[in-house]
PDB file of C-alpha atoms in Angstrom:
ATOM      1  CA  MET A   1     138.303 102.566 114.936  1.00 91.00           C
ATOM      2  CA  GLU A   2     134.985 102.315 116.737  1.00 95.00           C
ATOM      3  CA  ARG A   3     131.702 103.495 115.196  1.00 96.00           C
ATOM      4  CA  ASP A   4     131.144 106.119 117.909  1.00 97.00           C
ATOM      5  CA  GLU A   5     134.589 107.610 117.275  1.00 97.00           C
ATOM      6  CA  ALA A   6     133.853 107.739 113.532  1.00 98.00           C
ATOM      7  CA  LEU A   7     130.537 109.481 114.160  1.00 97.00           C
ATOM      8  CA  ALA A   8     132.152 112.075 116.404  1.00 97.00           C
ATOM      9  CA  LEU A   9     134.833 112.717 113.776  1.00 98.00           C
ATOM     10  CA  LEU A  10     132.221 112.964 111.015  1.00 98.00           C
ATOM     11  CA  ARG A  11     130.209 115.519 112.986  1.00 97.00           C
ATOM     12  CA  ARG A  12     133.341 117.556 113.602  1.00 97.00           C
ATOM     13  CA  TYR A  13     133.909 118.021 109.871  1.00 97.00           C
ATOM     14  CA  VAL A  14     130.501 117.667 108.228  1.00 96.00           C
ATOM     15  CA  ALA A  15     127.684 120.087 109.050  1.00 94.00           C
ATOM     16  CA  SER A  16     125.111 119.363 106.350  1.00 92.00           C
ATOM     17  CA  PRO A  17     122.273 117.130 107.552  1.00 92.00           C
ATOM     18  CA  SER A  18     121.905 115.693 104.050  1.00 89.00           C
ATOM     19  CA  HIS A  19     125.595 114.726 103.907  1.00 92.00           C
ATOM     20  CA  ILE A  20     125.351 113.138 107.342  1.00 94.00           C
ATOM     21  CA  ALA A  21     122.285 111.180 106.221  1.00 91.00           C
ATOM     22  CA  HIS A  22     124.164 110.117 103.074  1.00 92.00           C
ATOM     23  CA  SER A  23     127.089 108.937 105.209  1.00 95.00           C
ATOM     24  CA  HIS A  24     124.777 106.911 107.469  1.00 93.00           C
ATOM     25  CA  ALA A  25     123.062 105.328 104.477  1.00 92.00           C
ATOM     26  CA  THR A  26     126.381 104.476 102.840  1.00 95.00           C
ATOM     27  CA  ALA A  27     127.635 103.011 106.118  1.00 96.00           C
ATOM     28  CA  GLY A  28     124.564 100.825 106.473  1.00 94.00           C
ATOM     29  CA  ILE A  29     124.986  99.443 102.962  1.00 94.00           C
ATOM     30  CA  MET A  30     128.696  98.856 103.565  1.00 96.00           C
ATOM     31  CA  ARG A  31     127.962  96.923 106.775  1.00 97.00           C
ATOM     32  CA  LYS A  32     125.474  94.616 105.054  1.00 95.00           C
ATOM     33  CA  VAL A  33     127.751  93.981 102.061  1.00 96.00           C
ATOM     34  CA  ALA A  34     130.647  93.165 104.406  1.00 98.00           C
ATOM     35  CA  GLU A  35     128.458  90.737 106.354  1.00 98.00           C
ATOM     36  CA  HIS A  36     127.351  89.085 103.109  1.00 96.00           C
ATOM     37  CA  LEU A  37     130.976  88.685 101.979  1.00 97.00           C
ATOM     38  CA  GLY A  38     132.303  87.597 105.356  1.00 98.00           C
ATOM     39  CA  GLU A  39     134.431  90.743 105.712  1.00 98.00           C
ATOM     40  CA  ASP A  40     134.976  93.032 108.720  1.00 98.00           C
ATOM     41  CA  ALA A  41     131.565  94.717 108.951  1.00 98.00           C
ATOM     42  CA  ASP A  42     132.659  97.167 111.660  1.00 98.00           C
ATOM     43  CA  THR A  43     135.536  98.509 109.545  1.00 98.00           C
ATOM     44  CA  TRP A  44     133.454  98.680 106.378  1.00 98.00           C
ATOM     45  CA  GLU A  45     130.726 100.579 108.238  1.00 98.00           C
ATOM     46  CA  VAL A  46     133.306 103.103 109.494  1.00 98.00           C
ATOM     47  CA  ILE A  47     134.577 103.544 105.946  1.00 98.00           C
ATOM     48  CA  GLY A  48     131.032 104.284 104.802  1.00 98.00           C
ATOM     49  CA  LEU A  49     130.592 106.832 107.566  1.00 98.00           C
ATOM     50  CA  LEU A  50     133.842 108.627 106.812  1.00 98.00           C
ATOM     51  CA  HIS A  51     134.048 108.415 103.030  1.00 97.00           C
ATOM     52  CA  ASP A  52     132.878 112.020 102.469  1.00 97.00           C
ATOM     53  CA  ILE A  53     134.442 113.585 105.594  1.00 98.00           C
ATOM     54  CA  ASP A  54     136.141 116.232 103.467  1.00 97.00           C
ATOM     55  CA  TYR A  55     133.054 117.353 101.550  1.00 92.00           C
ATOM     56  CA  ASP A  56     132.558 120.631 103.449  1.00 93.00           C
ATOM     57  CA  VAL A  57     136.303 121.294 103.502  1.00 94.00           C
ATOM     58  CA  ILE A  58     136.785 121.003  99.726  1.00 94.00           C
ATOM     59  CA  GLY A  59     133.887 123.299  98.851  1.00 90.00           C
ATOM     60  CA  GLY A  60     132.960 121.325  95.742  1.00 87.00           C
ATOM     61  CA  ASP A  61     136.519 120.961  94.409  1.00 93.00           C
ATOM     62  CA  MET A  62     136.350 117.357  93.266  1.00 92.00           C
ATOM     63  CA  ASP A  63     140.070 117.409  92.391  1.00 95.00           C
ATOM     64  CA  ARG A  64     140.681 117.466  96.166  1.00 96.00           C
ATOM     65  CA  HIS A  65     137.875 115.110  97.235  1.00 95.00           C
ATOM     66  CA  GLY A  66     139.258 112.002  98.918  1.00 96.00           C
ATOM     67  CA  ILE A  67     142.758 113.450  99.054  1.00 97.00           C
ATOM     68  CA  GLU A  68     141.677 115.901 101.769  1.00 97.00           C
ATOM     69  CA  GLY A  69     139.639 113.146 103.412  1.00 98.00           C
ATOM     70  CA  HIS A  70     142.765 110.991 103.637  1.00 98.00           C
ATOM     71  CA  ARG A  71     144.693 113.892 105.174  1.00 98.00           C
ATOM     72  CA  ILE A  72     141.956 114.558 107.750  1.00 98.00           C
ATOM     73  CA  LEU A  73     141.760 110.920 108.715  1.00 98.00           C
ATOM     74  CA  ILE A  74     145.524 110.467 109.077  1.00 98.00           C
ATOM     75  CA  GLU A  75     145.760 113.660 111.151  1.00 98.00           C
ATOM     76  CA  ASN A  76     143.117 112.182 113.434  1.00 98.00           C
ATOM     77  CA  ASP A  77     144.954 108.847 113.816  1.00 97.00           C
ATOM     78  CA  VAL A  78     142.531 106.838 111.714  1.00 98.00           C
ATOM     79  CA  PRO A  79     144.222 103.662 110.415  1.00 97.00           C
ATOM     80  CA  GLU A  80     145.698 103.816 106.914  1.00 97.00           C
ATOM     81  CA  GLU A  81     143.554 100.855 105.806  1.00 96.00           C
ATOM     82  CA  ILE A  82     140.482 103.090 106.246  1.00 98.00           C
ATOM     83  CA  ALA A  83     142.078 106.356 105.081  1.00 98.00           C
ATOM     84  CA  ASP A  84     143.359 104.781 101.855  1.00 97.00           C
ATOM     85  CA  VAL A  85     139.917 103.515 100.822  1.00 98.00           C
ATOM     86  CA  VAL A  86     138.492 106.991 101.513  1.00 98.00           C
ATOM     87  CA  ARG A  87     141.275 108.569  99.412  1.00 97.00           C
ATOM     88  CA  ARG A  88     140.690 106.247  96.454  1.00 96.00           C
ATOM     89  CA  HIS A  89     136.881 106.382  96.417  1.00 93.00           C
ATOM     90  CA  ASN A  90     136.772 109.517  94.233  1.00 93.00           C
ATOM     91  CA  HIS A  91     136.119 107.859  90.872  1.00 90.00           C
ATOM     92  CA  MET A  92     137.048 111.093  89.097  1.00 89.00           C
ATOM     93  CA  LEU A  93     140.642 110.687  90.286  1.00 93.00           C
ATOM     94  CA  PHE A  94     141.016 106.916  90.700  1.00 92.00           C
ATOM     95  CA  SER A  95     139.909 103.730  88.992  1.00 88.00           C
ATOM     96  CA  GLY A  96     140.809 100.084  88.997  1.00 89.00           C
ATOM     97  CA  TYR A  97     138.911  99.098  92.079  1.00 89.00           C
ATOM     98  CA  ASP A  98     140.270  95.606  92.687  1.00 88.00           C
ATOM     99  CA  ARG A  99     139.626  95.266  96.433  1.00 96.00           C
ATOM    100  CA  PRO A 100     136.097  94.230  97.412  1.00 97.00           C
ATOM    101  CA  VAL A 101     135.886  97.106  99.933  1.00 98.00           C
ATOM    102  CA  GLU A 102     136.596  99.637  97.148  1.00 97.00           C
ATOM    103  CA  THR A 103     134.012  98.152  94.820  1.00 96.00           C
ATOM    104  CA  ALA A 104     131.473  98.001  97.612  1.00 97.00           C
ATOM    105  CA  LEU A 105     132.077 101.681  98.457  1.00 97.00           C
ATOM    106  CA  GLN A 106     131.554 102.695  94.830  1.00 95.00           C
ATOM    107  CA  ALA A 107     128.217 100.859  94.790  1.00 95.00           C
ATOM    108  CA  ALA A 108     127.127 101.968  98.279  1.00 96.00           C
ATOM    109  CA  ASP A 109     127.985 105.608  97.605  1.00 94.00           C
ATOM    110  CA  SER A 110     125.633 105.681  94.623  1.00 93.00           C
ATOM    111  CA  ALA A 111     122.987 103.318  96.005  1.00 94.00           C
ATOM    112  CA  SER A 112     122.583 105.408  99.137  1.00 92.00           C
ATOM    113  CA  GLY A 113     121.430 108.353  97.010  1.00 90.00           C
ATOM    114  CA  LEU A 114     118.871 106.209  95.249  1.00 93.00           C
ATOM    115  CA  ILE A 115     117.580 104.765  98.536  1.00 92.00           C
ATOM    116  CA  ILE A 116     117.320 108.200 100.150  1.00 90.00           C
ATOM    117  CA  ALA A 117     115.413 109.470  97.099  1.00 92.00           C
ATOM    118  CA  CYS A 118     113.043 106.496  97.419  1.00 92.00           C
ATOM    119  CA  ALA A 119     112.590 107.321 101.098  1.00 91.00           C
ATOM    120  CA  LEU A 120     111.696 110.919 100.303  1.00 90.00           C
ATOM    121  CA  VAL A 121     108.942 109.663  98.019  1.00 87.00           C
ATOM    122  CA  LYS A 122     107.709 107.513 100.934  1.00 79.00           C
ATOM    123  CA  GLY A 123     107.554 110.498 103.274  1.00 82.00           C
ATOM    124  CA  GLY A 124     111.183 110.401 104.406  1.00 74.00           C
ATOM    125  CA  ALA A 125     111.259 107.050 106.158  1.00 80.00           C
ATOM    126  CA  VAL A 126     114.024 104.696 104.943  1.00 81.00           C
ATOM    127  CA  SER A 127     112.254 101.919 106.863  1.00 80.00           C
ATOM    128  CA  GLU A 128     109.376 102.202 104.393  1.00 85.00           C
ATOM    129  CA  VAL A 129     111.620 101.547 101.387  1.00 88.00           C
ATOM    130  CA  THR A 130     111.473  98.014 100.065  1.00 90.00           C
ATOM    131  CA  PRO A 131     113.913  96.280  97.727  1.00 90.00           C
ATOM    132  CA  ARG A 132     111.087  96.137  95.164  1.00 93.00           C
ATOM    133  CA  THR A 133     110.730  99.931  95.281  1.00 92.00           C
ATOM    134  CA  VAL A 134     114.472 100.423  94.846  1.00 92.00           C
ATOM    135  CA  MET A 135     114.624  98.020  91.899  1.00 92.00           C
ATOM    136  CA  LYS A 136     111.669  99.711  90.245  1.00 94.00           C
ATOM    137  CA  LYS A 137     113.132 103.180  90.705  1.00 94.00           C
ATOM    138  CA  PHE A 138     116.570 101.965  89.600  1.00 94.00           C
ATOM    139  CA  LYS A 139     115.091 101.238  86.163  1.00 94.00           C
ATOM    140  CA  GLU A 140     113.531 104.713  85.920  1.00 94.00           C
ATOM    141  CA  LYS A 141     116.476 106.784  84.650  1.00 92.00           C
ATOM    142  CA  PRO A 142     114.841 110.180  85.330  1.00 93.00           C
ATOM    143  CA  PHE A 143     114.302 109.241  89.006  1.00 94.00           C
ATOM    144  CA  ALA A 144     117.317 110.325  91.066  1.00 92.00           C
ATOM    145  CA  ALA A 145     119.010 111.182  87.777  1.00 89.00           C
ATOM    146  CA  GLY A 146     122.293 112.036  89.522  1.00 87.00           C
ATOM    147  CA  CYS A 147     122.604 108.483  90.831  1.00 89.00           C
ATOM    148  CA  GLU A 148     125.307 106.735  88.851  1.00 91.00           C
ATOM    149  CA  ARG A 149     123.632 103.404  88.254  1.00 94.00           C
ATOM    150  CA  HIS A 150     126.660 101.904  86.534  1.00 90.00           C
ATOM    151  CA  ARG A 151     128.580 102.325  89.812  1.00 90.00           C
ATOM    152  CA  ILE A 152     125.895 100.404  91.662  1.00 92.00           C
ATOM    153  CA  GLN A 153     126.148  97.620  89.097  1.00 92.00           C
ATOM    154  CA  MET A 154     129.902  97.308  89.725  1.00 88.00           C
ATOM    155  CA  ILE A 155     129.081  95.236  92.796  1.00 86.00           C
ATOM    156  CA  GLU A 156     127.499  92.456  90.773  1.00 84.00           C
TER     157      GLU A 156
END
């Protein structure tokens, strides 16, 4: 699946600007991790874009999150290799992330929230966020308190 197709699909199902920003941030992290590991960066970026495609559909019902995403993706002819990672990324329903792409998505999903929070402190520009800022804020537990830091550390 091409990035442009994934973006069109995302916009068809997700209306919230903050969720779209989160998806873009997660996708960017996924791309860089894939490049670092010598994996398929295009596919990993698409996974990052689509991982929360069901968020508006489920209306906060985390027992359906990922499951509905898988259904949406399959109905839209997205390859199973992508849809399955999206299905399994809900850590409230699944565990045992053995594949690098699954571990990376766990970390990217949480790290994106931390990075976006850092950007908001910097006036909203992600380009102004440095690794030093992220590491400093990572250590400050009250900052972006909803960010699950232990999920970010899974990638180590």
